[in-house]
C-alpha positions as YAML, in Angstrom:
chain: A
units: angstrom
residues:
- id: 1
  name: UNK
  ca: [0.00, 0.00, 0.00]
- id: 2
  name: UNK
  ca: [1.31, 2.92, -0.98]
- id: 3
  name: UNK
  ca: [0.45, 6.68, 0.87]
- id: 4
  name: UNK
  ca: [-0.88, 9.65, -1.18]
- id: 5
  name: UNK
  ca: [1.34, 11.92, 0.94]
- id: 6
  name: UNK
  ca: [5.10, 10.31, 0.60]
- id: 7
  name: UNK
  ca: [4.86, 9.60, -2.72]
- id: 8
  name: UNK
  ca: [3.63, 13.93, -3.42]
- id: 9
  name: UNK
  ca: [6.78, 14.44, -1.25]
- id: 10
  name: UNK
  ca: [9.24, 11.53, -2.78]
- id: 11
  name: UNK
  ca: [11.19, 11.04, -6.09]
- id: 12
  name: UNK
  ca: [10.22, 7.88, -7.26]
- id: 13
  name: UNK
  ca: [12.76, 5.83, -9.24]
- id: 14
  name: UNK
  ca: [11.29, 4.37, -12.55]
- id: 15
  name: UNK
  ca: [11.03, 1.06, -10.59]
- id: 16
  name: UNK
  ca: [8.99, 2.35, -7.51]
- id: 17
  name: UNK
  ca: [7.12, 4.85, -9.81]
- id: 18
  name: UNK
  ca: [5.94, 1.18, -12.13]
- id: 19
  name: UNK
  ca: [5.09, -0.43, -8.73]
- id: 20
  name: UNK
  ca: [2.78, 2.78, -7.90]
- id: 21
  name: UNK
  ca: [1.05, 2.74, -11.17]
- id: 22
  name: UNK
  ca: [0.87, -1.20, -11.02]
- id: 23
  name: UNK
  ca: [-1.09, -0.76, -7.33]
- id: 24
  name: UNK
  ca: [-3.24, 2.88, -8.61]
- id: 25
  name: UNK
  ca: [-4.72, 0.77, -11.43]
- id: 26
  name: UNK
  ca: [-5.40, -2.37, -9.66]
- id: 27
  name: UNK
  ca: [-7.82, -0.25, -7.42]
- id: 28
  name: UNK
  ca: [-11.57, 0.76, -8.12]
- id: 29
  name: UNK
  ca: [-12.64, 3.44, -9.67]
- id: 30
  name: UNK
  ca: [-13.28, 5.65, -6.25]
- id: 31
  name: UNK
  ca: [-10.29, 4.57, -4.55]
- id: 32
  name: UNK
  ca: [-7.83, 5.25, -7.76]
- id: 33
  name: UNK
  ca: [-9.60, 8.68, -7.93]
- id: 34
  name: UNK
  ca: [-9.35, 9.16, -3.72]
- id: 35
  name: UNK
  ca: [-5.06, 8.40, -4.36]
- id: 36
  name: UNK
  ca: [-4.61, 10.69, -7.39]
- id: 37
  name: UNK
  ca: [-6.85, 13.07, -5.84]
- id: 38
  name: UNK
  ca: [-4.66, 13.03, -2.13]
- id: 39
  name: UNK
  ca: [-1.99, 13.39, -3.79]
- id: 40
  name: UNK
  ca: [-3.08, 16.48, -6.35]
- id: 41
  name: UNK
  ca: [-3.80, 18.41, -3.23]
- id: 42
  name: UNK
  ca: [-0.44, 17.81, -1.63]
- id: 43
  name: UNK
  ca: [1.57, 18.33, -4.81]
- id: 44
  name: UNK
  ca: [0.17, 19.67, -7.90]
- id: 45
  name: UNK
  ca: [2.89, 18.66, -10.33]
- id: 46
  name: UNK
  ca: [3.14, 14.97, -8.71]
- id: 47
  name: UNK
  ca: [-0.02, 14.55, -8.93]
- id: 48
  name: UNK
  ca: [-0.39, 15.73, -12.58]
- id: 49
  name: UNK
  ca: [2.11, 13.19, -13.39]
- id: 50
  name: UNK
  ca: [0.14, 10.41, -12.12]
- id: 51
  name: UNK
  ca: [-3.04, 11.49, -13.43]
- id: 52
  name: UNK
  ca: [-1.80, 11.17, -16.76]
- id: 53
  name: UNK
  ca: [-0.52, 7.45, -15.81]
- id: 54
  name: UNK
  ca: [-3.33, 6.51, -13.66]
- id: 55
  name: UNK
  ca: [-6.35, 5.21, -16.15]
- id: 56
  name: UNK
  ca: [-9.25, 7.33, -14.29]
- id: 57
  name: UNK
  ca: [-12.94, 7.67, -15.67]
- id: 58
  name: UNK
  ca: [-13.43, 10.67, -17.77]
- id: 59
  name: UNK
  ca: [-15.71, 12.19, -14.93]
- id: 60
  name: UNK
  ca: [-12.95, 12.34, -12.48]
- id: 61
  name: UNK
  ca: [-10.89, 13.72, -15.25]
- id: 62
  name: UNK
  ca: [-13.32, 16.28, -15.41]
- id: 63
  name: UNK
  ca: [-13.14, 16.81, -11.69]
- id: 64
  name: UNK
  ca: [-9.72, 17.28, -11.93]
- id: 65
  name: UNK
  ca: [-9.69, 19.79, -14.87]
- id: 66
  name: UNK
  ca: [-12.02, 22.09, -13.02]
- id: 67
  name: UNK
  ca: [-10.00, 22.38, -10.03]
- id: 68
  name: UNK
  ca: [-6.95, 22.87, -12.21]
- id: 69
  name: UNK
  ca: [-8.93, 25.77, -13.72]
- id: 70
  name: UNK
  ca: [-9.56, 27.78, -10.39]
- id: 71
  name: UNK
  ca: [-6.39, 26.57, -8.60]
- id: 72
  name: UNK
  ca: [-3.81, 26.31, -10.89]
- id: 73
  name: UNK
  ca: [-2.01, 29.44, -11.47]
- id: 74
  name: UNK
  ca: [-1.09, 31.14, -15.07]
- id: 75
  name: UNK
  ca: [1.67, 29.05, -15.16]
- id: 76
  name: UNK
  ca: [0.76, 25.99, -14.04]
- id: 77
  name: UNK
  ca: [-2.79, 25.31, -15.41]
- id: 78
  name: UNK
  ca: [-0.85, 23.97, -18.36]
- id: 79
  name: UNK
  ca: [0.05, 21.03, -16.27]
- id: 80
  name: UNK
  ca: [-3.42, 20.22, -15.67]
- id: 81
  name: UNK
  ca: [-4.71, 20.52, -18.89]
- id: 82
  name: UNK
  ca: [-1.67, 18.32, -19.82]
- id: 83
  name: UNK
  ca: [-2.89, 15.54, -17.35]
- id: 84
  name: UNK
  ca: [-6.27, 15.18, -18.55]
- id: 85
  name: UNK
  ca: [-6.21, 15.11, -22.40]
- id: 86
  name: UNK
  ca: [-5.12, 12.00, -22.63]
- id: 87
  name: UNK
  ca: [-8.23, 10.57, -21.27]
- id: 88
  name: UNK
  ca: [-10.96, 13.44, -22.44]
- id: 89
  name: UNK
  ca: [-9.49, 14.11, -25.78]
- id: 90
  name: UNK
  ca: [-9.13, 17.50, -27.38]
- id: 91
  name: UNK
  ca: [-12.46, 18.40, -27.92]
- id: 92
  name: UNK
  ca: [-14.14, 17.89, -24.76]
- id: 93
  name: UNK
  ca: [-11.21, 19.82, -22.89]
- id: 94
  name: UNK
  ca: [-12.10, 22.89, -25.40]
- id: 95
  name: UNK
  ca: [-15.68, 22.49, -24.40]
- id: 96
  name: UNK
  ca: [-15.17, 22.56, -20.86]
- id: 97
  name: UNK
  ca: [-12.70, 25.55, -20.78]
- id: 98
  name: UNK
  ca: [-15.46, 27.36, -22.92]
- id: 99
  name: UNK
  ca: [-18.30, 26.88, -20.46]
- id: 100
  name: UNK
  ca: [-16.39, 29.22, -18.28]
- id: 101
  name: UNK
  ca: [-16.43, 32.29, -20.15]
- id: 102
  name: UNK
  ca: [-19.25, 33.45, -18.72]
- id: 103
  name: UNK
  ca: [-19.33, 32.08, -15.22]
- id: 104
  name: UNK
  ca: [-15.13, 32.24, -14.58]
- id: 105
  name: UNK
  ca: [-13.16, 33.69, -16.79]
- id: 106
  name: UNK
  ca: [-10.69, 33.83, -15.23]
- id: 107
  name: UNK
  ca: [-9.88, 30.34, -15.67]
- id: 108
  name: UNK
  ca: [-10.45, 30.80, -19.27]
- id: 109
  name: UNK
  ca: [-7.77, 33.32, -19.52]
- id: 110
  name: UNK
  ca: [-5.17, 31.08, -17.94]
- id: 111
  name: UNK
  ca: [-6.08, 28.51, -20.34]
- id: 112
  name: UNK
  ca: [-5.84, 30.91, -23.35]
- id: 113
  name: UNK
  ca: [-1.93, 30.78, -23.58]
- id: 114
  name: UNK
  ca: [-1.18, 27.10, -23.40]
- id: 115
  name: UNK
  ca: [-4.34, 26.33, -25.74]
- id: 116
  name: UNK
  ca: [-2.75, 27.32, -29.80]
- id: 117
  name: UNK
  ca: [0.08, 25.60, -27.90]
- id: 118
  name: UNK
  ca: [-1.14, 22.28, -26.70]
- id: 119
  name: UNK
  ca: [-3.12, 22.45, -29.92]
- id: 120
  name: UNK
  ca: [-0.58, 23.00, -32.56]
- id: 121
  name: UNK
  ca: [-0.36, 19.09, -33.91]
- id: 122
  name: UNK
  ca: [-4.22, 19.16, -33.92]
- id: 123
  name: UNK
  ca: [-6.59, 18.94, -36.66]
- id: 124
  name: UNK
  ca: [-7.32, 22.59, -38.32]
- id: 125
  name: UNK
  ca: [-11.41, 22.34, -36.90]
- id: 126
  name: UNK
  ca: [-9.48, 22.26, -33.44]
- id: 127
  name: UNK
  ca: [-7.20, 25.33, -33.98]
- id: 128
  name: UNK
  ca: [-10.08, 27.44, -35.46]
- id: 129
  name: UNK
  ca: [-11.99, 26.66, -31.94]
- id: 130
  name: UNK
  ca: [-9.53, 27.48, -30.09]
- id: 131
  name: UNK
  ca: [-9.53, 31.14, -32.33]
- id: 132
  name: UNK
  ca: [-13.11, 30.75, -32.10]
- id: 133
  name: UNK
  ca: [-12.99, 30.76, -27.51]
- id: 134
  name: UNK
  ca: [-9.92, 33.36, -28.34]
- id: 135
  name: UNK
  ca: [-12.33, 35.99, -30.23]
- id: 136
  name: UNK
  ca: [-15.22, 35.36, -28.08]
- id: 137
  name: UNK
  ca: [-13.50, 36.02, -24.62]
- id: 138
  name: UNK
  ca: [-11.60, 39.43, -26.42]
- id: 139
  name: UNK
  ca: [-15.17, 40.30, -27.26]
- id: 140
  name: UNK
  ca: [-16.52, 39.76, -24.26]
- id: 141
  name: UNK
  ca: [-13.72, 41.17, -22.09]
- id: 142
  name: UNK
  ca: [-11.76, 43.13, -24.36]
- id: 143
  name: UNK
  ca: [-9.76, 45.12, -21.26]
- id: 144
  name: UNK
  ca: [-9.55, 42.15, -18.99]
- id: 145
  name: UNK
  ca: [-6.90, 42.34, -16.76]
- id: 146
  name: UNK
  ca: [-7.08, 40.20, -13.49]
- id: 147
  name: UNK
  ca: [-6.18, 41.28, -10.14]
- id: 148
  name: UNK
  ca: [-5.41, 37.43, -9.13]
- id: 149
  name: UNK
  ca: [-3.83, 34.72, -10.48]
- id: 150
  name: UNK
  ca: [-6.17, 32.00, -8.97]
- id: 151
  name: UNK
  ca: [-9.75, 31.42, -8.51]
- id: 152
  name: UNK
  ca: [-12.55, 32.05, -11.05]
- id: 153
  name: UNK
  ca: [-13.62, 35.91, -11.28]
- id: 154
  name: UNK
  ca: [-12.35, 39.09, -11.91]
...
């Protein structure tokens, strides 16, 4: 058994980090998710890693992409996008970063550097979305300039 908490604080060798990933998806659904999940909130960037390694359900990658949204700072949110598209694919990443415009866009205008970016080896229909979110936030804010780096509003 293996604890959430030393492995966000240890560096794994590739042996020990196989045996981890061999025990994460040997577990159910809810416990795999409960692991990844401890660990995210002790160490953002140890926990990305094993996201992307861990074979969770698309609804806990969804989970995880919204608090990567409103936690993860300008910099970092890149990791969490990163961890999840994998396992929800291109598009539905671009559809849940575009249901924030309204409600926090904040966390849209994190994601709005990284996306052309994380994009650029994508199918054309992609890239135009990602112009399409690009235009429509401008529009919508077109002096937006955040007084915080996390969170969800202005």
């Amino acid at each position: 058994m293996f604890d959430p908490l030393e492995y966000a604080d240890e560096k794994l060798d590739s042996q020990q980090e196989n045996e981890l990933l061999k025990w994460v998806r040997q577990l159910d659904d809810e416990q795999k998710f409960t692991f990844v999940w401890r660990v995210l909130n002790a160490n953002d960037w140890q926990g990305c890693k094993l996201v992307k390694r861990s074979q969770l359900k698309p609804i806990f990658l969804e989970v995880i992409l919204e608090k990567g949204l409103v936690y993860g700072d300008a910099s970092s949110v890149e990791w969490w996008i990163k961890a999840v598209l994998p396992g929800l694919g291109h598009r539905r990443v671009l559809e849940i970063i575009k249901s924030h415009i309204d409600i926090a866009p904040l966390c849209v205008y994190k994601s709005l550097y990284w996306l052309p970016w994380l994009y650029r080896n994508q199918p054309k229909k992609l890239q135009n979305d990602i112009l399409a979110i690009i235009r429509e936030f401008k529009n919508k804010y077109p002096n937006y300039q955040p007084l915080r780096s996390i969170g969800t509003h202005v």
